[in-house]
PDB file of C-alpha atoms in Angstrom:
ATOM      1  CA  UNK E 135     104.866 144.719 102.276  1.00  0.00           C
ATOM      2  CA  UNK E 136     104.012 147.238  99.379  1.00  0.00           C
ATOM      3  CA  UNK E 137     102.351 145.818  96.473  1.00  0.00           C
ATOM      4  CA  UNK E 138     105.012 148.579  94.451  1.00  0.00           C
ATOM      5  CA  UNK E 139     108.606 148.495  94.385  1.00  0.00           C
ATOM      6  CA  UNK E 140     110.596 150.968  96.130  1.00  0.00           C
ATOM      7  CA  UNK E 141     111.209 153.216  92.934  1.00  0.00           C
ATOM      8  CA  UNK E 142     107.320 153.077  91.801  1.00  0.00           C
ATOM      9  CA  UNK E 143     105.169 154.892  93.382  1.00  0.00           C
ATOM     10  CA  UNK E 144     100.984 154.355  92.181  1.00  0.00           C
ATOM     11  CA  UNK E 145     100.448 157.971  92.390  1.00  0.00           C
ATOM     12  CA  UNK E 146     103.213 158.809  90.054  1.00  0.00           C
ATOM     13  CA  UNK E 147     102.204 158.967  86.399  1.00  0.00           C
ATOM     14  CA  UNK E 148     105.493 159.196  84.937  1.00  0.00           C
ATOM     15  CA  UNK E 149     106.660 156.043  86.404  1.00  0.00           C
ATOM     16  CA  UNK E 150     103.858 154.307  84.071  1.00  0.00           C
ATOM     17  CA  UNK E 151     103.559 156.764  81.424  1.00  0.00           C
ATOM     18  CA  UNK E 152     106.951 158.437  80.804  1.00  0.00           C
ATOM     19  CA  UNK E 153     106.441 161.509  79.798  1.00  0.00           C
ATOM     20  CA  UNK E 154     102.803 161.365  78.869  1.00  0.00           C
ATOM     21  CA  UNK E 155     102.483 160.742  82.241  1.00  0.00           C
ATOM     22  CA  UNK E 156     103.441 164.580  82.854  1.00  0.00           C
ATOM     23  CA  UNK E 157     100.397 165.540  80.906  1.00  0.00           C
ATOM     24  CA  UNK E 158      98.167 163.520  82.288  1.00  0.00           C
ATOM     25  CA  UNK E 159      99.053 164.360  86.197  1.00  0.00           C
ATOM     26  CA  UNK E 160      98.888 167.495  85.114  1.00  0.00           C
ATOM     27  CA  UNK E 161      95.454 167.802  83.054  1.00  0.00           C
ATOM     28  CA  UNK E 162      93.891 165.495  86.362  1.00  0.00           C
ATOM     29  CA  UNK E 163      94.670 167.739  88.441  1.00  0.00           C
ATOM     30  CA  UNK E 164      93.357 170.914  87.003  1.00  0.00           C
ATOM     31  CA  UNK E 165      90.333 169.276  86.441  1.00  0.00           C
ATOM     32  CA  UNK E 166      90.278 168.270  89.717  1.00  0.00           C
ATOM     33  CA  UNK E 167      91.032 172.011  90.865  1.00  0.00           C
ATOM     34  CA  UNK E 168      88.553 173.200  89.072  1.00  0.00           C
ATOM     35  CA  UNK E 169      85.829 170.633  90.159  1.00  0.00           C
ATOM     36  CA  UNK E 170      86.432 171.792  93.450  1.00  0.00           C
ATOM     37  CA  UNK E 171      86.333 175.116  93.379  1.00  0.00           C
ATOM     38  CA  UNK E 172      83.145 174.915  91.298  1.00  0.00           C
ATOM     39  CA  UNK E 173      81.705 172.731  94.715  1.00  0.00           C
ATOM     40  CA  UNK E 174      82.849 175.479  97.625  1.00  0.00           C
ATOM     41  CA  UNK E 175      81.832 178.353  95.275  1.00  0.00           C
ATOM     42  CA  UNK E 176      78.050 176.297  94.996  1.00  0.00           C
ATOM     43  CA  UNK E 177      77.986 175.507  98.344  1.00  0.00           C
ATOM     44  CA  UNK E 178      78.954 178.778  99.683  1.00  0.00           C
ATOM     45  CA  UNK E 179      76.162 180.071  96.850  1.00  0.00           C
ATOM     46  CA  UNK E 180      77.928 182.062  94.468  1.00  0.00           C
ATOM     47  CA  UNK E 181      77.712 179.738  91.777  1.00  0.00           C
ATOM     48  CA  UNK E 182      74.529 178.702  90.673  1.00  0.00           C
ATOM     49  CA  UNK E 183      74.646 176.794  86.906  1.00  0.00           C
ATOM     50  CA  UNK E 184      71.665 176.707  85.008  1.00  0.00           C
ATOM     51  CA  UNK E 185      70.646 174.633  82.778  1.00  0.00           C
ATOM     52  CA  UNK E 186      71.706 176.339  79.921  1.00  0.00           C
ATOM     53  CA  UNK E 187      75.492 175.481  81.165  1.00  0.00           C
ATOM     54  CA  UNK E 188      74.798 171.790  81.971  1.00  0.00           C
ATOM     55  CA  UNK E 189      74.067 171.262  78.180  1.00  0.00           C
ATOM     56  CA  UNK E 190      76.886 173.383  77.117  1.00  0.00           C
ATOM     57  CA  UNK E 191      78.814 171.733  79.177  1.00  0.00           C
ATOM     58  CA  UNK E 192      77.813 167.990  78.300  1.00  0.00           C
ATOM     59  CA  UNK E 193      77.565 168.761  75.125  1.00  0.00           C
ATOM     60  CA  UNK E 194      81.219 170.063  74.994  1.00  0.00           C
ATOM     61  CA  UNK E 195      82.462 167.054  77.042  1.00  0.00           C
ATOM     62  CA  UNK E 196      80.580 164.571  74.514  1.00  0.00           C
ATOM     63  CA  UNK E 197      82.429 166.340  71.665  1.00  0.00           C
ATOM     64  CA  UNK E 198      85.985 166.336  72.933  1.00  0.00           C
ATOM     65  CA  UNK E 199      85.414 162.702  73.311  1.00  0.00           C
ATOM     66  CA  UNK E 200      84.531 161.785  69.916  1.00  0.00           C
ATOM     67  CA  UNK E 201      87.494 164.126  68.541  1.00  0.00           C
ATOM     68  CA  UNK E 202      89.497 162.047  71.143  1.00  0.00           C
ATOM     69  CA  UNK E 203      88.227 158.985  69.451  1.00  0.00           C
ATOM     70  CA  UNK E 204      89.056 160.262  66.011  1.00  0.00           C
ATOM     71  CA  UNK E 205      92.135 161.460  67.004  1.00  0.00           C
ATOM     72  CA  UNK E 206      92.926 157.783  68.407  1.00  0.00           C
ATOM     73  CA  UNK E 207      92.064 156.177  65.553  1.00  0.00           C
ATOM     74  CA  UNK E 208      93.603 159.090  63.115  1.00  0.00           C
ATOM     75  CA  UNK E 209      97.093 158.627  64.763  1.00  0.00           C
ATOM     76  CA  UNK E 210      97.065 154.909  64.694  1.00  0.00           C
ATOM     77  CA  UNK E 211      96.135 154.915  60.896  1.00  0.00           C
ATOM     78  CA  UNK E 212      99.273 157.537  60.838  1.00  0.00           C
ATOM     79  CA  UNK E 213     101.654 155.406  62.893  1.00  0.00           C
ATOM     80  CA  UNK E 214     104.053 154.486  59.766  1.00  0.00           C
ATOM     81  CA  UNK E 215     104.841 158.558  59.539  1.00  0.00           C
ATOM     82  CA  UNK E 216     105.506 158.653  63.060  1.00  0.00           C
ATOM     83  CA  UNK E 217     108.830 156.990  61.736  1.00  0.00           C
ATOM     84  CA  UNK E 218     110.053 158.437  58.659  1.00  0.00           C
ATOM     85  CA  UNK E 219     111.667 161.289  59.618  1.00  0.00           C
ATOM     86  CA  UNK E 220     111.232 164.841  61.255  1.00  0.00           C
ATOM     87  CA  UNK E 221     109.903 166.700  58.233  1.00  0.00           C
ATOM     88  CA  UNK E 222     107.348 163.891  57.976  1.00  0.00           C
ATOM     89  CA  UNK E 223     106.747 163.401  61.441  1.00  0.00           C
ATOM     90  CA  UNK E 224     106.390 167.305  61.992  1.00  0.00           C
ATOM     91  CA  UNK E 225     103.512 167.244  58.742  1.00  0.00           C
ATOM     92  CA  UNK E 226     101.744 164.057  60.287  1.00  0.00           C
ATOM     93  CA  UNK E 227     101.317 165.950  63.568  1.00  0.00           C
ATOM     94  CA  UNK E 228      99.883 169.461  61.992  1.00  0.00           C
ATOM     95  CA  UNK E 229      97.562 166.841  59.935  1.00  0.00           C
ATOM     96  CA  UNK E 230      96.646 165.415  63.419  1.00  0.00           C
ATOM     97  CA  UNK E 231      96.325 169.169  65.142  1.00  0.00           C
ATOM     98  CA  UNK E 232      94.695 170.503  62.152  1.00  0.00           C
ATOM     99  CA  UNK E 233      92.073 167.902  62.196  1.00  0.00           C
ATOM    100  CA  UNK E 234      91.315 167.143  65.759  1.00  0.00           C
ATOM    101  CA  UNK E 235      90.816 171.940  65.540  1.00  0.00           C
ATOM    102  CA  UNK E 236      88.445 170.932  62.650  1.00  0.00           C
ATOM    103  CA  UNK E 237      86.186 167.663  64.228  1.00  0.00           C
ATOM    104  CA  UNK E 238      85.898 169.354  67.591  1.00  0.00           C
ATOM    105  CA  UNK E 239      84.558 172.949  66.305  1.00  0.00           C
ATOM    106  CA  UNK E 240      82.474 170.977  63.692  1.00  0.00           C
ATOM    107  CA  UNK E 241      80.938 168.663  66.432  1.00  0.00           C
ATOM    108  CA  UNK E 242      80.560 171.593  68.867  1.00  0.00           C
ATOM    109  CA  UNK E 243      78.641 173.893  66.261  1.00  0.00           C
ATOM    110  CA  UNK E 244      76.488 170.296  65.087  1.00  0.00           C
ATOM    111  CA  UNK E 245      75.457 169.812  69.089  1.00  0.00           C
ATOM    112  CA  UNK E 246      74.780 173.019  70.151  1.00  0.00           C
ATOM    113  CA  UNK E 247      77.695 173.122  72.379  1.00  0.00           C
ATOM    114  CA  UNK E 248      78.614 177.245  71.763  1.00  0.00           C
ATOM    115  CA  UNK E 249      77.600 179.294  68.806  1.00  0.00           C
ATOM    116  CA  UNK E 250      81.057 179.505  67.262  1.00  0.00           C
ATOM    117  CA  UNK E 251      79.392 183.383  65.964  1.00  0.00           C
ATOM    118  CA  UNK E 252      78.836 184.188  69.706  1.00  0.00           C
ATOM    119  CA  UNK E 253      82.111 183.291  70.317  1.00  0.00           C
ATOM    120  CA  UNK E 254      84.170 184.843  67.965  1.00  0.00           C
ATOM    121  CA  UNK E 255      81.954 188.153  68.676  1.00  0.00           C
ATOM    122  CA  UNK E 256      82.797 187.870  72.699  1.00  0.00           C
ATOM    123  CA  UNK E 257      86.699 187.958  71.250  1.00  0.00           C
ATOM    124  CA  UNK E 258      86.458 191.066  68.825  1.00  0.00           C
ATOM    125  CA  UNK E 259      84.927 192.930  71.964  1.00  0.00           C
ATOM    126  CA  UNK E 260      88.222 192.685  74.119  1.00  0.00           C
TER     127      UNK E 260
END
């Protein structure tokens, strides 16, 4: 016997998450796409990160996880707006966007993540 019904599959994120469930089966498994082609293209050798992209890379992770946090918390103190309407609801979730852009490009520049300079000079060049 299945420890599932019939019409709930484990591996199915929708069935738990509705439609957030979409975006999260989705963002696991480009990360996990990308994880693994990171591994063949080390293993084969023609990828060799140095140090200088662990801490980027870290440092990036440890940021979108405090803007993740604040986001959290940000959308829970905004929960009442979440209800009062379209026009509201739309403002509340440019607030939410607008500050989530703001914490994680603060908190990347702050930890040495990317130099937002460097960044924005790689873009004019295309």
């Amino acid at each position: 016997r299945m420890p599932f019904s019939e019409n709930q599959c484990p591996l199915t994120l929708m069935q738990i998450f509705a439609h957030v469930g979409i975006a999260l089966a989705t963002a696991i498994s480009a990360w996990f796409n990308a994880l693994l082609l990171g591994w063949l293209l080390h293993r084969r050798g023609h990828f060799q990160p140095d140090a200088r992209l662990t801490r980027a890379v870290s440092r990036g992770a440890l940021a979108a996880a405090v803007m993740g946090a604040g986001l959290y918390w940000a959308a829970a103190a905004l929960e009442d707006l979440f209800r009062a309407g379209l026009a509201v609801e739309l403002g509340a979730l440019a607030l939410l966007i607008g500050a989530g852009m703001a914490v994680y490009f603060a908190l990347v520049q702050i930890l040495g993540a990317a130099d937002l300079r460097q960044v924005a000079q790689q873009l004019r060049r295309r």
